[in-house]
Coordinates of C-alpha atoms and ligand atoms in Angstrom, one line a residue:
X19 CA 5.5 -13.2 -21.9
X20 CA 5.5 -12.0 -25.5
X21 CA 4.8 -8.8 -26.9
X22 CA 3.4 -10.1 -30.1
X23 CA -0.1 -10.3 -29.4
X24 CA -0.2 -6.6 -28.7
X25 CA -2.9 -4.2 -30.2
X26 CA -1.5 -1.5 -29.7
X27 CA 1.4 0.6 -29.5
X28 CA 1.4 3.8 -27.6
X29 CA 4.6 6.1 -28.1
X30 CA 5.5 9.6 -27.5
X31 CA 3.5 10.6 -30.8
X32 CA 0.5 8.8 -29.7
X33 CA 0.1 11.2 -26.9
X34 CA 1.1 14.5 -28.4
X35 CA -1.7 13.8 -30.8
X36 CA -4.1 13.0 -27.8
X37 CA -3.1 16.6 -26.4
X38 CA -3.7 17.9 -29.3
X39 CA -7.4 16.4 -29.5
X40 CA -7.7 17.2 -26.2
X41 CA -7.9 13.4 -25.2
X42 CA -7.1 12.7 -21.9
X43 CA -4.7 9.6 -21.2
X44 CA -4.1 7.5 -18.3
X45 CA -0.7 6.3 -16.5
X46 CA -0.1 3.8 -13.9
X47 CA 3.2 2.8 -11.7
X48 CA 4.0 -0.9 -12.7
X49 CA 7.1 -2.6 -11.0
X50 CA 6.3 -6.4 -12.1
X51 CA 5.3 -8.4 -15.3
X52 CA 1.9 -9.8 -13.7
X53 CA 0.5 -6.5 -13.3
X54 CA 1.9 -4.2 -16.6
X55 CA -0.2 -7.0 -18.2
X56 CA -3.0 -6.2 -15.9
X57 CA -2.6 -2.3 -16.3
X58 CA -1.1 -2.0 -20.5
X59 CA -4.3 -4.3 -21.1
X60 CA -6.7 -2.1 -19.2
X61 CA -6.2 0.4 -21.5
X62 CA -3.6 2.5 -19.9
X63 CA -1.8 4.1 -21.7
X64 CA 1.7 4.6 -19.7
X65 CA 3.6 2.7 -17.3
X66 CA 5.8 4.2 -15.0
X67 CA 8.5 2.1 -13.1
X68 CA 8.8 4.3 -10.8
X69 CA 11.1 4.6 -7.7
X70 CA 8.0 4.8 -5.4
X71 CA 9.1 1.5 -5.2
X72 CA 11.4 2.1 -2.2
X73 CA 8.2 2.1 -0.5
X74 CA 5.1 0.2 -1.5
X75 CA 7.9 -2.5 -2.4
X76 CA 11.2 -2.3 -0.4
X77 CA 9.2 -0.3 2.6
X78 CA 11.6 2.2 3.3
X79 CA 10.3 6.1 4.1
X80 CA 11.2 7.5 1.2
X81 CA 12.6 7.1 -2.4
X82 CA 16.4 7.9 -1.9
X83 CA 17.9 3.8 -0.9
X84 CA 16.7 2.9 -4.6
X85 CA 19.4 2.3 -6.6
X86 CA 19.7 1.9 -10.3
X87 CA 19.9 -1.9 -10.9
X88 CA 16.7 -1.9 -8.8
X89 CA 14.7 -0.2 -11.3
X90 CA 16.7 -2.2 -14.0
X91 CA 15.6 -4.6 -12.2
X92 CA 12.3 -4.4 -12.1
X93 CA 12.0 -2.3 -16.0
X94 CA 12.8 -5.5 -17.2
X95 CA 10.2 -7.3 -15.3
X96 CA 7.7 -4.4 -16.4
X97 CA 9.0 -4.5 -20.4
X98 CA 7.8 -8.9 -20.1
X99 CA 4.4 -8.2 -19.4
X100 CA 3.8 -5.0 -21.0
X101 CA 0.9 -5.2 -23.9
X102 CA 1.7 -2.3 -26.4
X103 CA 2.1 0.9 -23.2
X104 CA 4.8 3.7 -23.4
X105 CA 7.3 2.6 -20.5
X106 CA 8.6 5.8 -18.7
X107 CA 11.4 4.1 -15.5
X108 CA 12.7 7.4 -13.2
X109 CA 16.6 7.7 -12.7
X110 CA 16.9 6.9 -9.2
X111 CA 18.5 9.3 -6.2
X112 CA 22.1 10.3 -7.6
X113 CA 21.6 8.5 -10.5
X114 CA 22.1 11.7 -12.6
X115 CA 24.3 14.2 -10.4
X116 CA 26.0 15.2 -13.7
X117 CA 25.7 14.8 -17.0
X118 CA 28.1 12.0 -17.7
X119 CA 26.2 9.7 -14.8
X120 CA 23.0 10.9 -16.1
X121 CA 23.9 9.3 -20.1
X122 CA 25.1 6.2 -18.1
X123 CA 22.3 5.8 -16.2
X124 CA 19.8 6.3 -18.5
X125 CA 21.5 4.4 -21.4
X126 CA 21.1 0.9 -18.8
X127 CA 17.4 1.9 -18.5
X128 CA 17.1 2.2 -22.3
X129 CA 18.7 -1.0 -22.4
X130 CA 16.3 -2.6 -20.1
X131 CA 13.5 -1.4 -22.1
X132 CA 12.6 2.5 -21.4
X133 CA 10.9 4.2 -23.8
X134 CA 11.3 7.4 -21.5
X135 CA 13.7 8.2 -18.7
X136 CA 12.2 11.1 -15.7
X137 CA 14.3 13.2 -13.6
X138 CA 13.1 15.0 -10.9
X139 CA 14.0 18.5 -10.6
X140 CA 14.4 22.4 -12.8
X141 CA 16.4 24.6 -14.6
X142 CA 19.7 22.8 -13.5
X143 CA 18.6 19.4 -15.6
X144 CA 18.4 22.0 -18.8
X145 CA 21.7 20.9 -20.2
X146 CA 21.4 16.9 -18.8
X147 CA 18.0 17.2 -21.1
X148 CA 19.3 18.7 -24.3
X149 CA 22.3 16.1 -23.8
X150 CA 20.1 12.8 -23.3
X151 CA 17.8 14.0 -25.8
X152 CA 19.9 15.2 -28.5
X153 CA 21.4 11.6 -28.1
X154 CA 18.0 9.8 -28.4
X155 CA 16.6 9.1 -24.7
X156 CA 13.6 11.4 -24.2
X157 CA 13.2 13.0 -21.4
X158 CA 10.0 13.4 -19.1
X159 CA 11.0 16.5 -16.4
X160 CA 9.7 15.7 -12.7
X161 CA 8.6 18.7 -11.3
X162 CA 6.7 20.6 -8.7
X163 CA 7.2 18.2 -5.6
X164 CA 10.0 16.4 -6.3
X165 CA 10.0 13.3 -3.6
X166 CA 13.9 13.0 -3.8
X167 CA 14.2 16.4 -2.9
X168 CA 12.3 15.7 0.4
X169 CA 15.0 16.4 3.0
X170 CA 15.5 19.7 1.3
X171 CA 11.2 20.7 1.1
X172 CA 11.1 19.5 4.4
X173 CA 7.6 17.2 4.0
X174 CA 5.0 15.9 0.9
X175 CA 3.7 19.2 0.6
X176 CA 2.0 20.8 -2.1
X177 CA 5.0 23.3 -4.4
X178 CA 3.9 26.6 -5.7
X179 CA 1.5 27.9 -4.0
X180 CA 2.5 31.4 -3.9
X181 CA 3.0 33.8 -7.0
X182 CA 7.1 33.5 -7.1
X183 CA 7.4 30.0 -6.9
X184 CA 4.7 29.0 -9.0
X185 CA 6.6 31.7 -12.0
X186 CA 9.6 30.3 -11.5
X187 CA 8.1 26.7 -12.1
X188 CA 6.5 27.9 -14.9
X189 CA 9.6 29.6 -16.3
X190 CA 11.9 26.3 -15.6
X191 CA 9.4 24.4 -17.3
X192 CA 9.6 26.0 -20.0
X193 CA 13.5 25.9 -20.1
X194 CA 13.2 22.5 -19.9
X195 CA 11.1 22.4 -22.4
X196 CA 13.1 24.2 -25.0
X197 CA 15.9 22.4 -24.0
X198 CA 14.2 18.6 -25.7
X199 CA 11.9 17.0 -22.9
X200 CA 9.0 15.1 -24.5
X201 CA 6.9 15.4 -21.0
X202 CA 6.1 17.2 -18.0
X203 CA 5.0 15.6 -14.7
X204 CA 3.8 17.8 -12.3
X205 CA 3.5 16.5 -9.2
X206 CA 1.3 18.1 -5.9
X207 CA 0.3 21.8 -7.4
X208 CA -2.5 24.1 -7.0
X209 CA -5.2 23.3 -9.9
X210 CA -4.3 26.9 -11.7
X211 CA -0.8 26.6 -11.7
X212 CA -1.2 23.2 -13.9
X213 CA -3.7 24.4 -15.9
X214 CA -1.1 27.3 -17.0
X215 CA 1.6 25.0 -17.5
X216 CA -0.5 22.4 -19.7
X217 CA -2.0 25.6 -21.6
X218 CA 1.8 27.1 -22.2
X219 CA 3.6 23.8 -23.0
X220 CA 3.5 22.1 -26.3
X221 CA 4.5 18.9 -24.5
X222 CA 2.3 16.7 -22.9
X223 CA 1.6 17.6 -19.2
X224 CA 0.6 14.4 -16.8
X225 CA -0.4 15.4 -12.9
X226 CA -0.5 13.8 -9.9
X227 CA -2.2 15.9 -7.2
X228 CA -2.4 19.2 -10.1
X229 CA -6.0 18.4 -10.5
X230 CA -7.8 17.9 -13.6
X231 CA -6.7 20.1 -16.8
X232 CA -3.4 18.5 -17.1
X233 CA -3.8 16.0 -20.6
X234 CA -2.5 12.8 -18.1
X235 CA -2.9 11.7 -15.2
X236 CA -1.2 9.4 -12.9
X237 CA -1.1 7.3 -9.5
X238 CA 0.6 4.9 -7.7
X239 CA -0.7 1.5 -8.4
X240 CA -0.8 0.7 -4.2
X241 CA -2.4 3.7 -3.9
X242 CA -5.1 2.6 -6.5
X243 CA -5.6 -0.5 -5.4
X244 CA -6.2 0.8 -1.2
X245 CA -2.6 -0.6 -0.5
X246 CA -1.0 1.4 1.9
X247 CA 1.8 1.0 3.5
X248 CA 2.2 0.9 7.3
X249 CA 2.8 4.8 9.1
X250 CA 2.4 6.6 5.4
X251 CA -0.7 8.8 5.2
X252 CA -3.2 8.9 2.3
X253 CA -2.4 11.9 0.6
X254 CA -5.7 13.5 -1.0
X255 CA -5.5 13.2 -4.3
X256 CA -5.4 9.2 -3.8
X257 CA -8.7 7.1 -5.0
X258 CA -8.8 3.8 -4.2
X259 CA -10.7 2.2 -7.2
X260 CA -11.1 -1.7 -6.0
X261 CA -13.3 -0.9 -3.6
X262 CA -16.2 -0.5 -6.2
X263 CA -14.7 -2.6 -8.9
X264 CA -15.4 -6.6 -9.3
X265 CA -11.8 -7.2 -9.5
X266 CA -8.3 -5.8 -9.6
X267 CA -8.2 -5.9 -13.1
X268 CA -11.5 -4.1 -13.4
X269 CA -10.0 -1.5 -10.8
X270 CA -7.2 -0.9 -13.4
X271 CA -10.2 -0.5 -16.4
X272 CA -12.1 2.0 -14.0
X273 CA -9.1 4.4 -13.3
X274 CA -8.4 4.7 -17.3
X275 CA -12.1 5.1 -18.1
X276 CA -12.2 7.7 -15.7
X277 CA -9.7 9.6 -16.2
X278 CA -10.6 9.3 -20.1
X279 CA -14.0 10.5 -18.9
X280 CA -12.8 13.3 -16.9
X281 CA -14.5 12.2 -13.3
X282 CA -11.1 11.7 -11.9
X283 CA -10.0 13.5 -10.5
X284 CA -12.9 15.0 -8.5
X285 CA -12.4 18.5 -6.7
X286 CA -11.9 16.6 -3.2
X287 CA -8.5 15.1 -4.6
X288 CA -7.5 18.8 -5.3
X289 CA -5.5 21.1 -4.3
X290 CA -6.5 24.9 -4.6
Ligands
KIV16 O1 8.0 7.1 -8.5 C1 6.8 7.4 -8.7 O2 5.9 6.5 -8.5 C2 6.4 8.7 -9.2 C3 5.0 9.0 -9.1 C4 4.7 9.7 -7.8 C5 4.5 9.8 -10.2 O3 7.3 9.4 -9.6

């Protein structure tokens, strides 16, 4: 599949200027070239190749077996079909344990077609950011839950909740901020602690279970789709869009317009 036919081209300006309007955009996990054609044309404006693939694809329990050459793997199937979205592709498990490994690994995303590499975690990824950054790779910061982290938090459950943690996510944002990301994804957090962080931060903020005053927001395509896979629960801030859609690609057009519209998400896929 060519890219030539695209209208158009979403980049890291692009959504600066749509915080700035106070336009909310939409993001999508894509892992294939059949469905970032589906999604990019839809009108979403970010695709994620994300290593959520270890389970809706590979079926393991959590995100820690995927290596990098998976998600080269499948960034290169995402960067065929795309039409004209901002690819983002997560550095997998140990991918980025210091900085040297982290320019490595991100440089073979790059090369695969990233527009944007994420890493999940705080203050210690300040100097990994300023380095990948000052060297032309930006950086989108993972935080708040952070599923390779999961043996360490001890379930999926929603990250600062009380006043401590949720200051000292505020203040490592903001490190990470200062130190060159391009984007913040915050990932299962009370609605006011998101709200903060979008207010503070210059950078774009995109949620995922942090309710709906972040300026993006963003799901798993399975999860969109009512795709679950076997023994994982539904976590709450999931909406399955087929079921009142004609089609899968009118599921895809649904999620943007709604999250464009601001009816997604609704207060029951919150957490307070
Ligand atoms: O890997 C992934 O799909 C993610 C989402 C949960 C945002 O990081």
């Amino acid at each position: 599949m060519s890219s030539q036919t695209d209208v158009r081209r979403v980049n890291l300006t692009t959504l600066q200027k749509m915080k700035h309007r106070g336009e909310k955009f939409a993001a999508l996990t894509a892992y294939d070239a059949c469905f970032a054609e589906m999604i990019s044309s839809a009108g979403v404006e970010v695709l994620l190749v994300g290593d959520s693939l270890g389970m809706v694809l590979q079926g393991h329990d959590s995100t820690l077996p995927v290596t990098l050459d998976d998600i080269v793997y499948h960034m290169r199937c995402v960067r065929a079909g795309n039409r004209g979205a901002l690819i983002m592709a997560d550095l997998p498990f140990m991918s980025y344990g210091h900085e040297q490994q982290a320019l490595d690994s991100a440089a073979a995303l790059m090369r695969a077609g990233a527009h944007v590499v994420k890493l999940e975690g705080g203050a210690w990824l300040a100097n990994t950011t300023s380095k990948l950054s000052e060297r032309g790779i930006p950086v989108c910061a993972h935080m708040g839950l952070t599923p390779q982290a999961i043996n360490r938090l001890g379930g999926y459950r929603v990250q600062g909740r009380d006043t401590a943690k949720a200051q000292a996510i505020i203040d490592e944002a903001k490190l990470l901020e200062d130190a060159g990301a391009s984007l913040l994804l915050l990932e299962c957090v009370p609605v006011g602690l998101a709200k903060t962080l979008t207010e503070t931060l210059s950078i774009p903020v995109i949620g995922i279970g942090a309710g709906p005053d972040v300026d993006g927001q963003i799901m798993v395509m399975h999860d969109l789709l009512g795709i679950t896979p076997p023994g994982i629960k539904v976590p709450r801030f999931v909406k399955n869009f087929l079921v009142d859609a004609q089609s899968v690609r009118g599921a895809f057009e649904a999620y943007s317009e709604a999250v464009k519209g601001g009816t997604f998400p609704a207060p029951e896929h919150c957490f307070l």
